[in-house]
């Protein structure tokens, strides 16, 4: 029986042709034509005038924070339920991630709970567009404006998702994307910061390349980083970007089929799509209500595995991880804790066939009572 993986990249476009060009012209390092082209075209796709390509999505977040001047002693608000990189990036700068609970409707940071977490030290908010569904950005931006905070969108899972017709990554001060192998598009490893602010883009370009003065070689007025992306990564990224609209269309179609097959099963909740949102369904995610469904999330995952169907549990909420010990208990983050214990990601590749999706849903239905 064919195994159905959670995620598999789709590399059947111009990837091979562009990578071969890098090899044949020997532009394999972090200079070459694909980097500025990928930056410009990805930024445009995301509704921004500037893109800064980097090694991965984690350093994209770190670079954005550094460029905005986040430093030791500052506080940055992040959702409790996210991938660990969001909170780690804050720690790398010596600042403190302050966790906020999720809202039940979108599984994203609850804008109504942000104000209570703001102190005199708070400098920024990092809303995360979890599993491809945009955050309620009007509410996030309103809180940020009220308290004079920067907004860095963690759009690592949501390339092309829209909030009220606006692309994610173009609403806050900076948008951060990941091009890891399982993301909406991939460069193997890779990331990008997007912004509409030319000064901020310049500052990020400067910091990611050892903070070297462009007009004075080997003069570094401050400590920078080497976060550069290679031309080979950008070559793959450009070929992927040529196909992104098609990928998103397929993902949205797959979500419709999943939803139509799963909505009748009692105890299974599918990821909602708010009326103001266009989700890109990075992951096709469900919540399993043990009492109503008949078995719990972990048991369902194990049973699907026996049928050759891979799945993933939701992230652990940050407050449960040893690194963020002392930031609160399950009672402080009731929604994130509940979602984390019930949530799982189903096979989500662009390559999925409708037969694969039917097999996954039939597998789930089999264990429903
Ligand atoms: C993937 C991801 C990142 C980090 O991206 P990498 O490219 O793996 O470093 C950051 N935030 C979120 C929400 C992610 O899903």
mmCIF file of C-alpha atoms and ligand atoms in Angstrom:
data_model
loop_
_atom_site.group_PDB
_atom_site.id
_atom_site.type_symbol
_atom_site.label_atom_id
_atom_site.label_comp_id
_atom_site.label_asym_id
_atom_site.label_seq_id
_atom_site.Cartn_x
_atom_site.Cartn_y
_atom_site.Cartn_z
ATOM 1 C CA UNK A 1 0.000 0.000 0.000
ATOM 2 C CA UNK A 2 1.371 3.393 -0.967
ATOM 3 C CA UNK A 3 2.366 5.559 1.991
ATOM 4 C CA UNK A 4 0.791 9.004 2.005
ATOM 5 C CA UNK A 5 3.262 11.521 3.479
ATOM 6 C CA UNK A 6 2.196 14.698 5.282
ATOM 7 C CA UNK A 7 4.120 16.844 2.854
ATOM 8 C CA UNK A 8 6.271 16.439 -0.215
ATOM 9 C CA UNK A 9 7.709 19.198 -2.422
ATOM 10 C CA UNK A 10 6.608 19.523 -6.040
ATOM 11 C CA UNK A 11 9.645 20.321 -8.224
ATOM 12 C CA UNK A 12 8.448 19.680 -11.762
ATOM 13 C CA UNK A 13 8.754 23.215 -13.175
ATOM 14 C CA UNK A 14 11.893 25.116 -14.200
ATOM 15 C CA UNK A 15 13.805 24.123 -11.024
ATOM 16 C CA UNK A 16 16.218 21.795 -12.834
ATOM 17 C CA UNK A 17 16.837 24.231 -15.695
ATOM 18 C CA UNK A 18 17.607 27.173 -13.383
ATOM 19 C CA UNK A 19 19.832 25.126 -11.040
ATOM 20 C CA UNK A 20 21.773 23.833 -14.048
ATOM 21 C CA UNK A 21 22.294 27.438 -15.133
ATOM 22 C CA UNK A 22 23.878 28.161 -11.727
ATOM 23 C CA UNK A 23 26.214 25.182 -12.090
ATOM 24 C CA UNK A 24 27.164 25.897 -15.703
ATOM 25 C CA UNK A 25 27.839 29.582 -15.085
ATOM 26 C CA UNK A 26 29.473 28.839 -11.670
ATOM 27 C CA UNK A 27 27.236 31.346 -9.849
ATOM 28 C CA UNK A 28 26.573 29.020 -6.923
ATOM 29 C CA UNK A 29 27.183 31.288 -3.945
ATOM 30 C CA UNK A 30 25.296 34.358 -2.767
ATOM 31 C CA UNK A 31 25.826 36.513 -5.863
ATOM 32 C CA UNK A 32 24.029 35.868 -9.145
ATOM 33 C CA UNK A 33 20.985 36.822 -11.133
ATOM 34 C CA UNK A 34 18.417 34.659 -9.379
ATOM 35 C CA UNK A 35 18.700 36.366 -5.987
ATOM 36 C CA UNK A 36 17.539 39.894 -6.925
ATOM 37 C CA UNK A 37 14.973 38.436 -9.338
ATOM 38 C CA UNK A 38 13.505 36.108 -6.697
ATOM 39 C CA UNK A 39 13.488 38.948 -4.138
ATOM 40 C CA UNK A 40 11.695 41.354 -6.477
ATOM 41 C CA UNK A 41 9.147 38.853 -7.764
ATOM 42 C CA UNK A 42 8.335 37.302 -4.385
ATOM 43 C CA UNK A 43 7.946 40.766 -2.829
ATOM 44 C CA UNK A 44 5.601 41.767 -5.651
ATOM 45 C CA UNK A 45 3.601 38.555 -5.236
ATOM 46 C CA UNK A 46 3.231 39.410 -1.537
ATOM 47 C CA UNK A 47 2.094 42.972 -2.197
ATOM 48 C CA UNK A 48 5.376 44.553 -1.054
ATOM 49 C CA UNK A 49 7.936 46.723 -2.796
ATOM 50 C CA UNK A 50 11.018 45.126 -1.166
ATOM 51 C CA UNK A 51 12.227 41.583 -0.469
ATOM 52 C CA UNK A 52 15.350 40.512 1.425
ATOM 53 C CA UNK A 53 16.284 36.858 0.847
ATOM 54 C CA UNK A 54 17.906 34.930 3.691
ATOM 55 C CA UNK A 55 18.993 31.390 4.642
ATOM 56 C CA UNK A 56 15.783 30.288 6.369
ATOM 57 C CA UNK A 57 12.579 31.536 7.967
ATOM 58 C CA UNK A 58 14.008 31.603 11.477
ATOM 59 C CA UNK A 59 16.739 34.087 10.584
ATOM 60 C CA UNK A 60 14.175 36.104 8.612
ATOM 61 C CA UNK A 61 12.424 36.702 11.948
ATOM 62 C CA UNK A 62 15.713 37.397 13.726
ATOM 63 C CA UNK A 63 16.793 39.837 10.999
ATOM 64 C CA UNK A 64 13.464 41.704 11.092
ATOM 65 C CA UNK A 65 13.693 42.051 14.884
ATOM 66 C CA UNK A 66 17.330 43.195 14.696
ATOM 67 C CA UNK A 67 16.571 45.745 11.972
ATOM 68 C CA UNK A 68 13.741 47.185 14.072
ATOM 69 C CA UNK A 69 16.179 47.629 16.950
ATOM 70 C CA UNK A 70 14.831 44.933 19.294
ATOM 71 C CA UNK A 71 17.455 44.332 21.982
ATOM 72 C CA UNK A 72 18.144 42.911 25.412
ATOM 73 C CA UNK A 73 15.502 43.873 27.948
ATOM 74 C CA UNK A 74 12.751 44.388 25.357
ATOM 75 C CA UNK A 75 9.583 42.335 25.278
ATOM 76 C CA UNK A 76 7.931 40.969 22.148
ATOM 77 C CA UNK A 77 4.434 39.463 22.073
ATOM 78 C CA UNK A 78 4.095 36.099 20.318
ATOM 79 C CA UNK A 79 1.288 33.546 20.210
ATOM 80 C CA UNK A 80 1.575 30.655 22.661
ATOM 81 C CA UNK A 81 0.580 28.236 19.885
ATOM 82 C CA UNK A 82 3.174 28.504 17.112
ATOM 83 C CA UNK A 83 6.284 26.799 15.789
ATOM 84 C CA UNK A 84 9.153 27.311 18.228
ATOM 85 C CA UNK A 85 11.167 29.507 15.830
ATOM 86 C CA UNK A 86 8.823 32.473 16.374
ATOM 87 C CA UNK A 87 9.649 32.664 20.080
ATOM 88 C CA UNK A 88 13.297 31.578 19.719
ATOM 89 C CA UNK A 89 14.007 34.447 17.300
ATOM 90 C CA UNK A 90 13.037 36.891 20.058
ATOM 91 C CA UNK A 91 15.360 35.116 22.508
ATOM 92 C CA UNK A 92 18.304 35.244 20.071
ATOM 93 C CA UNK A 93 18.171 39.055 20.374
ATOM 94 C CA UNK A 94 18.247 38.820 24.178
ATOM 95 C CA UNK A 95 14.632 39.990 24.334
ATOM 96 C CA UNK A 96 11.790 38.222 26.102
ATOM 97 C CA UNK A 97 8.918 36.526 24.255
ATOM 98 C CA UNK A 98 5.632 37.231 26.044
ATOM 99 C CA UNK A 99 3.035 34.609 25.215
ATOM 100 C CA UNK A 100 -0.619 35.274 24.358
ATOM 101 C CA UNK A 101 -3.410 32.689 24.080
ATOM 102 C CA UNK A 102 -5.155 31.705 20.835
ATOM 103 C CA UNK A 103 -8.689 32.537 19.735
ATOM 104 C CA UNK A 104 -10.926 29.501 19.184
ATOM 105 C CA UNK A 105 -12.263 30.709 15.810
ATOM 106 C CA UNK A 106 -9.029 30.997 13.829
ATOM 107 C CA UNK A 107 -6.521 29.185 16.104
ATOM 108 C CA UNK A 108 -4.364 32.347 15.788
ATOM 109 C CA UNK A 109 -3.276 34.862 18.446
ATOM 110 C CA UNK A 110 -6.310 36.343 20.233
ATOM 111 C CA UNK A 111 -6.146 40.127 19.549
ATOM 112 C CA UNK A 112 -8.481 40.719 22.502
ATOM 113 C CA UNK A 113 -5.875 39.275 24.875
ATOM 114 C CA UNK A 114 -2.860 41.263 23.585
ATOM 115 C CA UNK A 115 -3.387 44.518 25.505
ATOM 116 C CA UNK A 116 -3.253 42.727 28.870
ATOM 117 C CA UNK A 117 0.230 41.408 27.959
ATOM 118 C CA UNK A 118 1.650 44.847 27.050
ATOM 119 C CA UNK A 119 4.122 46.441 29.485
ATOM 120 C CA UNK A 120 6.451 49.467 29.298
ATOM 121 C CA UNK A 121 9.081 47.139 27.800
ATOM 122 C CA UNK A 122 6.914 45.825 24.936
ATOM 123 C CA UNK A 123 8.292 46.802 21.510
ATOM 124 C CA UNK A 124 6.622 44.521 18.979
ATOM 125 C CA UNK A 125 3.989 41.890 18.208
ATOM 126 C CA UNK A 126 4.592 38.847 16.002
ATOM 127 C CA UNK A 127 1.217 37.546 14.787
ATOM 128 C CA UNK A 128 1.566 34.109 13.155
ATOM 129 C CA UNK A 129 -0.731 33.070 10.297
ATOM 130 C CA UNK A 130 -0.998 29.514 11.589
ATOM 131 C CA UNK A 131 -1.408 26.610 9.156
ATOM 132 C CA UNK A 132 -2.127 29.062 6.324
ATOM 133 C CA UNK A 133 -5.049 30.998 7.840
ATOM 134 C CA UNK A 134 -4.499 34.766 8.251
ATOM 135 C CA UNK A 135 -4.773 36.471 11.641
ATOM 136 C CA UNK A 136 -7.447 39.092 12.304
ATOM 137 C CA UNK A 137 -5.014 41.815 11.244
ATOM 138 C CA UNK A 138 -7.260 44.887 11.702
ATOM 139 C CA UNK A 139 -7.540 44.038 15.384
ATOM 140 C CA UNK A 140 -3.805 43.284 15.721
ATOM 141 C CA UNK A 141 -2.870 46.550 13.965
ATOM 142 C CA UNK A 142 -5.277 48.519 16.172
ATOM 143 C CA UNK A 143 -3.646 47.200 19.378
ATOM 144 C CA UNK A 144 -0.196 47.856 17.914
ATOM 145 C CA UNK A 145 -1.137 51.425 17.048
ATOM 146 C CA UNK A 146 -2.615 52.065 20.471
ATOM 147 C CA UNK A 147 0.576 50.943 22.239
ATOM 148 C CA UNK A 148 3.018 52.144 19.542
ATOM 149 C CA UNK A 149 4.387 48.664 18.723
ATOM 150 C CA UNK A 150 6.013 47.235 15.604
ATOM 151 C CA UNK A 151 4.243 44.373 13.860
ATOM 152 C CA UNK A 152 6.254 41.541 12.299
ATOM 153 C CA UNK A 153 4.035 39.055 10.487
ATOM 154 C CA UNK A 154 5.250 35.469 10.744
ATOM 155 C CA UNK A 155 3.907 34.330 7.374
ATOM 156 C CA UNK A 156 6.174 31.255 7.213
ATOM 157 C CA UNK A 157 3.122 29.037 6.642
ATOM 158 C CA UNK A 158 0.927 31.372 4.631
ATOM 159 C CA UNK A 159 2.488 32.581 1.337
ATOM 160 C CA UNK A 160 -0.328 34.096 -0.702
ATOM 161 C CA UNK A 161 -2.966 34.011 2.047
ATOM 162 C CA UNK A 162 -5.170 37.110 2.159
ATOM 163 C CA UNK A 163 -6.740 39.208 4.891
ATOM 164 C CA UNK A 164 -9.626 41.286 3.469
ATOM 165 C CA UNK A 165 -8.018 41.024 0.026
ATOM 166 C CA UNK A 166 -4.556 42.040 1.255
ATOM 167 C CA UNK A 167 -1.677 39.588 1.047
ATOM 168 C CA UNK A 168 -0.197 38.520 4.389
ATOM 169 C CA UNK A 169 3.298 39.884 4.886
ATOM 170 C CA UNK A 170 2.245 43.279 3.489
ATOM 171 C CA UNK A 171 0.170 44.483 6.438
ATOM 172 C CA UNK A 172 2.664 44.865 9.322
ATOM 173 C CA UNK A 173 6.086 46.564 9.259
ATOM 174 C CA UNK A 174 7.807 43.392 7.995
ATOM 175 C CA UNK A 175 6.590 40.020 6.724
ATOM 176 C CA UNK A 176 8.723 36.902 7.306
ATOM 177 C CA UNK A 177 8.489 33.821 5.107
ATOM 178 C CA UNK A 178 10.072 30.360 5.130
ATOM 179 C CA UNK A 179 10.936 28.238 2.096
ATOM 180 C CA UNK A 180 11.648 25.027 4.001
ATOM 181 C CA UNK A 181 10.886 21.780 2.132
ATOM 182 C CA UNK A 182 7.319 21.475 3.410
ATOM 183 C CA UNK A 183 6.202 25.110 3.018
ATOM 184 C CA UNK A 184 3.886 26.486 0.290
ATOM 185 C CA UNK A 185 6.940 26.947 -1.939
ATOM 186 C CA UNK A 186 10.452 25.736 -1.155
ATOM 187 C CA UNK A 187 14.089 26.566 -1.837
ATOM 188 C CA UNK A 188 15.296 23.568 0.206
ATOM 189 C CA UNK A 189 16.114 25.845 3.113
ATOM 190 C CA UNK A 190 15.381 29.533 2.726
ATOM 191 C CA UNK A 191 13.494 32.573 3.889
ATOM 192 C CA UNK A 192 12.565 36.143 3.034
ATOM 193 C CA UNK A 193 11.639 39.407 4.728
ATOM 194 C CA UNK A 194 9.184 41.629 2.870
ATOM 195 C CA UNK A 195 8.452 45.283 3.554
ATOM 196 C CA UNK A 196 7.137 48.440 1.944
ATOM 197 C CA UNK A 197 9.732 50.539 3.770
ATOM 198 C CA UNK A 198 12.857 51.180 1.655
ATOM 199 C CA UNK A 199 14.911 52.257 4.669
ATOM 200 C CA UNK A 200 14.062 49.120 6.596
ATOM 201 C CA UNK A 201 14.800 46.938 3.549
ATOM 202 C CA UNK A 202 18.208 48.625 3.215
ATOM 203 C CA UNK A 203 18.918 48.036 6.889
ATOM 204 C CA UNK A 204 18.046 44.325 6.532
ATOM 205 C CA UNK A 205 20.257 43.940 3.422
ATOM 206 C CA UNK A 206 23.106 45.591 5.367
ATOM 207 C CA UNK A 207 22.716 43.464 8.519
ATOM 208 C CA UNK A 208 22.338 40.156 6.682
ATOM 209 C CA UNK A 209 25.681 40.676 4.893
ATOM 210 C CA UNK A 210 28.025 41.269 7.873
ATOM 211 C CA UNK A 211 26.933 44.916 8.260
ATOM 212 C CA UNK A 212 29.497 45.964 5.682
ATOM 213 C CA UNK A 213 29.365 49.475 4.240
ATOM 214 C CA UNK A 214 28.644 49.036 0.518
ATOM 215 C CA UNK A 215 30.999 51.897 -0.362
ATOM 216 C CA UNK A 216 33.793 50.889 2.043
ATOM 217 C CA UNK A 217 34.788 47.225 1.729
ATOM 218 C CA UNK A 218 35.588 45.399 4.990
ATOM 219 C CA UNK A 219 34.357 48.294 7.077
ATOM 220 C CA UNK A 220 31.749 47.060 9.559
ATOM 221 C CA UNK A 221 30.375 49.880 11.715
ATOM 222 C CA UNK A 222 28.462 47.352 13.838
ATOM 223 C CA UNK A 223 28.038 43.623 14.301
ATOM 224 C CA UNK A 224 26.066 42.030 11.481
ATOM 225 C CA UNK A 225 25.249 38.488 10.429
ATOM 226 C CA UNK A 226 25.803 36.153 7.532
ATOM 227 C CA UNK A 227 22.196 35.280 6.699
ATOM 228 C CA UNK A 228 22.643 35.279 2.895
ATOM 229 C CA UNK A 229 20.701 32.993 0.554
ATOM 230 C CA UNK A 230 22.596 31.289 -2.289
ATOM 231 C CA UNK A 231 21.881 31.755 -5.995
ATOM 232 C CA UNK A 232 21.074 28.011 -6.191
ATOM 233 C CA UNK A 233 18.359 28.404 -3.552
ATOM 234 C CA UNK A 234 16.974 31.470 -5.334
ATOM 235 C CA UNK A 235 16.986 29.554 -8.643
ATOM 236 C CA UNK A 236 14.735 26.890 -7.110
ATOM 237 C CA UNK A 237 12.642 29.606 -5.470
ATOM 238 C CA UNK A 238 12.042 31.451 -8.730
ATOM 239 C CA UNK A 239 10.906 28.252 -10.449
ATOM 240 C CA UNK A 240 8.598 27.518 -7.500
ATOM 241 C CA UNK A 241 7.214 31.049 -7.540
ATOM 242 C CA UNK A 242 6.205 30.586 -11.198
ATOM 243 C CA UNK A 243 3.845 27.834 -9.974
ATOM 244 C CA UNK A 244 2.594 29.284 -6.692
ATOM 245 C CA UNK A 245 -0.853 30.347 -7.927
ATOM 246 C CA UNK A 246 -1.426 26.797 -9.184
ATOM 247 C CA UNK A 247 -0.227 25.313 -5.862
ATOM 248 C CA UNK A 248 -2.611 27.502 -3.871
ATOM 249 C CA UNK A 249 -5.516 26.671 -6.158
ATOM 250 C CA UNK A 250 -4.832 22.943 -5.698
ATOM 251 C CA UNK A 251 -4.563 23.335 -1.919
ATOM 252 C CA UNK A 252 -7.876 25.198 -1.742
ATOM 253 C CA UNK A 253 -9.558 22.544 -3.894
ATOM 254 C CA UNK A 254 -8.108 19.777 -1.724
ATOM 255 C CA UNK A 255 -9.429 21.576 1.362
ATOM 256 C CA UNK A 256 -12.926 21.596 -0.142
ATOM 257 C CA UNK A 257 -12.811 17.858 -0.732
ATOM 258 C CA UNK A 258 -11.433 17.174 2.765
ATOM 259 C CA UNK A 259 -14.131 19.378 4.276
ATOM 260 C CA UNK A 260 -16.966 17.768 2.341
ATOM 261 C CA UNK A 261 -15.847 14.298 3.452
ATOM 262 C CA UNK A 262 -15.002 15.143 7.069
ATOM 263 C CA UNK A 263 -17.792 17.500 8.068
ATOM 264 C CA UNK A 264 -20.278 14.665 8.596
ATOM 265 C CA UNK A 265 -18.023 12.862 11.077
ATOM 266 C CA UNK A 266 -19.060 13.655 14.628
ATOM 267 C CA UNK A 267 -16.215 14.820 16.873
ATOM 268 C CA UNK A 268 -14.063 16.090 13.991
ATOM 269 C CA UNK A 269 -13.701 19.865 13.521
ATOM 270 C CA UNK A 270 -12.121 21.151 10.344
ATOM 271 C CA UNK A 271 -10.042 24.325 10.236
ATOM 272 C CA UNK A 272 -12.468 27.171 9.687
ATOM 273 C CA UNK A 273 -12.032 29.851 7.027
ATOM 274 C CA UNK A 274 -13.330 33.198 8.234
ATOM 275 C CA UNK A 275 -15.485 35.252 5.803
ATOM 276 C CA UNK A 276 -12.713 37.878 5.575
ATOM 277 C CA UNK A 277 -9.974 35.333 4.942
ATOM 278 C CA UNK A 278 -8.407 33.497 2.045
ATOM 279 C CA UNK A 279 -6.543 30.586 3.614
ATOM 280 C CA UNK A 280 -3.833 28.753 1.677
ATOM 281 C CA UNK A 281 -4.268 25.598 3.796
ATOM 282 C CA UNK A 282 -0.567 25.004 4.369
ATOM 283 C CA UNK A 283 -1.769 22.043 6.383
ATOM 284 C CA UNK A 284 -5.171 20.397 6.245
ATOM 285 C CA UNK A 285 -5.843 20.384 9.959
ATOM 286 C CA UNK A 286 -8.536 18.916 12.182
ATOM 287 C CA UNK A 287 -9.438 18.842 15.865
ATOM 288 C CA UNK A 288 -10.361 15.493 17.371
ATOM 289 C CA UNK A 289 -12.862 15.580 20.227
ATOM 290 C CA UNK A 290 -12.186 12.291 22.024
ATOM 291 C CA UNK A 291 -15.576 12.188 23.776
ATOM 292 C CA UNK A 292 -17.597 12.676 20.597
ATOM 293 C CA UNK A 293 -15.340 10.932 18.081
ATOM 294 C CA UNK A 294 -14.600 7.687 19.862
ATOM 295 C CA UNK A 295 -10.830 7.893 20.252
ATOM 296 C CA UNK A 296 -8.295 10.608 20.960
ATOM 297 C CA UNK A 297 -5.936 12.424 18.615
ATOM 298 C CA UNK A 298 -2.848 10.341 19.423
ATOM 299 C CA UNK A 299 -4.713 7.070 19.016
ATOM 300 C CA UNK A 300 -6.164 8.196 15.677
ATOM 301 C CA UNK A 301 -2.692 9.182 14.464
ATOM 302 C CA UNK A 302 -1.307 5.754 15.402
ATOM 303 C CA UNK A 303 -4.179 3.963 13.671
ATOM 304 C CA UNK A 304 -3.755 5.990 10.476
ATOM 305 C CA UNK A 305 -0.028 5.247 10.532
ATOM 306 C CA UNK A 306 -0.847 1.509 10.391
ATOM 307 C CA UNK A 307 -2.814 2.251 7.229
ATOM 308 C CA UNK A 308 0.166 4.012 5.651
ATOM 309 C CA UNK A 309 -1.239 7.488 6.304
ATOM 310 C CA UNK A 310 1.149 9.972 7.910
ATOM 311 C CA UNK A 311 -0.007 12.843 10.089
ATOM 312 C CA UNK A 312 1.460 15.311 12.599
ATOM 313 C CA UNK A 313 0.229 16.550 15.953
ATOM 314 C CA UNK A 314 -0.214 20.310 16.454
ATOM 315 C CA UNK A 315 2.736 22.184 17.948
ATOM 316 C CA UNK A 316 3.133 22.109 21.719
ATOM 317 C CA UNK A 317 2.198 25.502 23.148
ATOM 318 C CA UNK A 318 5.365 27.455 23.970
ATOM 319 C CA UNK A 319 4.563 27.675 27.702
ATOM 320 C CA UNK A 320 4.934 23.882 27.973
ATOM 321 C CA UNK A 321 8.467 23.821 26.510
ATOM 322 C CA UNK A 322 11.448 23.777 28.921
ATOM 323 C CA UNK A 323 13.033 26.822 27.221
ATOM 324 C CA UNK A 324 10.013 29.005 28.046
ATOM 325 C CA UNK A 325 9.475 27.655 31.548
ATOM 326 C CA UNK A 326 7.941 30.198 33.885
ATOM 327 C CA UNK A 327 5.822 31.893 31.228
ATOM 328 C CA UNK A 328 2.569 30.399 32.516
ATOM 329 C CA UNK A 329 0.514 27.243 32.898
ATOM 330 C CA UNK A 330 -2.216 25.543 30.878
ATOM 331 C CA UNK A 331 -4.762 27.542 32.893
ATOM 332 C CA UNK A 332 -3.217 30.802 31.619
ATOM 333 C CA UNK A 333 -3.511 29.620 27.995
ATOM 334 C CA UNK A 334 -6.679 27.514 27.955
ATOM 335 C CA UNK A 335 -7.441 27.782 24.230
ATOM 336 C CA UNK A 336 -3.898 27.093 22.988
ATOM 337 C CA UNK A 337 -3.551 24.173 25.413
ATOM 338 C CA UNK A 338 -6.847 22.652 24.282
ATOM 339 C CA UNK A 339 -6.096 23.082 20.542
ATOM 340 C CA UNK A 340 -2.612 21.648 20.968
ATOM 341 C CA UNK A 341 -3.965 18.476 22.571
ATOM 342 C CA UNK A 342 -6.710 17.922 19.978
ATOM 343 C CA UNK A 343 -5.183 19.152 16.736
ATOM 344 C CA UNK A 344 -3.514 17.211 13.960
ATOM 345 C CA UNK A 345 -2.320 17.868 10.421
ATOM 346 C CA UNK A 346 -3.418 15.486 7.659
ATOM 347 C CA UNK A 347 -1.538 14.807 4.411
ATOM 348 C CA UNK A 348 -1.257 18.199 2.720
ATOM 349 C CA UNK A 349 0.990 17.927 -0.354
ATOM 350 C CA UNK A 350 0.154 19.615 -3.628
ATOM 351 C CA UNK A 351 0.762 16.136 -5.132
ATOM 352 C CA UNK A 352 -2.211 14.547 -3.298
ATOM 353 C CA UNK A 353 -4.747 12.904 -5.583
ATOM 354 C CA UNK A 354 -8.451 12.961 -4.778
ATOM 355 C CA UNK A 355 -8.182 9.195 -4.220
ATOM 356 C CA UNK A 356 -5.491 9.862 -1.575
ATOM 357 C CA UNK A 357 -7.812 12.320 0.164
ATOM 358 C CA UNK A 358 -10.716 9.854 0.025
ATOM 359 C CA UNK A 359 -8.449 7.176 1.519
ATOM 360 C CA UNK A 360 -7.420 9.481 4.395
ATOM 361 C CA UNK A 361 -11.020 10.463 5.152
ATOM 362 C CA UNK A 362 -12.275 6.860 4.914
ATOM 363 C CA UNK A 363 -9.468 5.907 7.314
ATOM 364 C CA UNK A 364 -10.666 8.507 9.816
ATOM 365 C CA UNK A 365 -14.343 7.581 9.380
ATOM 366 C CA UNK A 366 -13.529 3.955 10.171
ATOM 367 C CA UNK A 367 -12.565 4.853 13.749
ATOM 368 C CA UNK A 368 -15.538 7.134 14.399
ATOM 369 C CA UNK A 369 -18.193 5.598 16.588
HETATM 370 C C1 LIG B 1 8.621 27.030 9.379
HETATM 371 C C2 LIG B 1 8.347 28.109 10.331
HETATM 372 C C3 LIG B 1 9.343 29.013 10.749
HETATM 373 C C4 LIG B 1 10.806 28.827 10.498
HETATM 374 O O1 LIG B 1 11.196 28.611 9.233
HETATM 375 P P1 LIG B 1 12.542 27.804 8.894
HETATM 376 O O2 LIG B 1 12.724 28.116 7.452
HETATM 377 O O3 LIG B 1 12.274 26.367 9.157
HETATM 378 O O4 LIG B 1 13.631 28.347 9.748
HETATM 379 C C5 LIG B 1 8.956 30.089 11.535
HETATM 380 N N1 LIG B 1 7.688 30.252 11.938
HETATM 381 C C6 LIG B 1 6.722 29.388 11.589
HETATM 382 C C7 LIG B 1 5.334 29.648 12.070
HETATM 383 C C8 LIG B 1 7.019 28.278 10.795
HETATM 384 O O5 LIG B 1 6.056 27.407 10.486
#
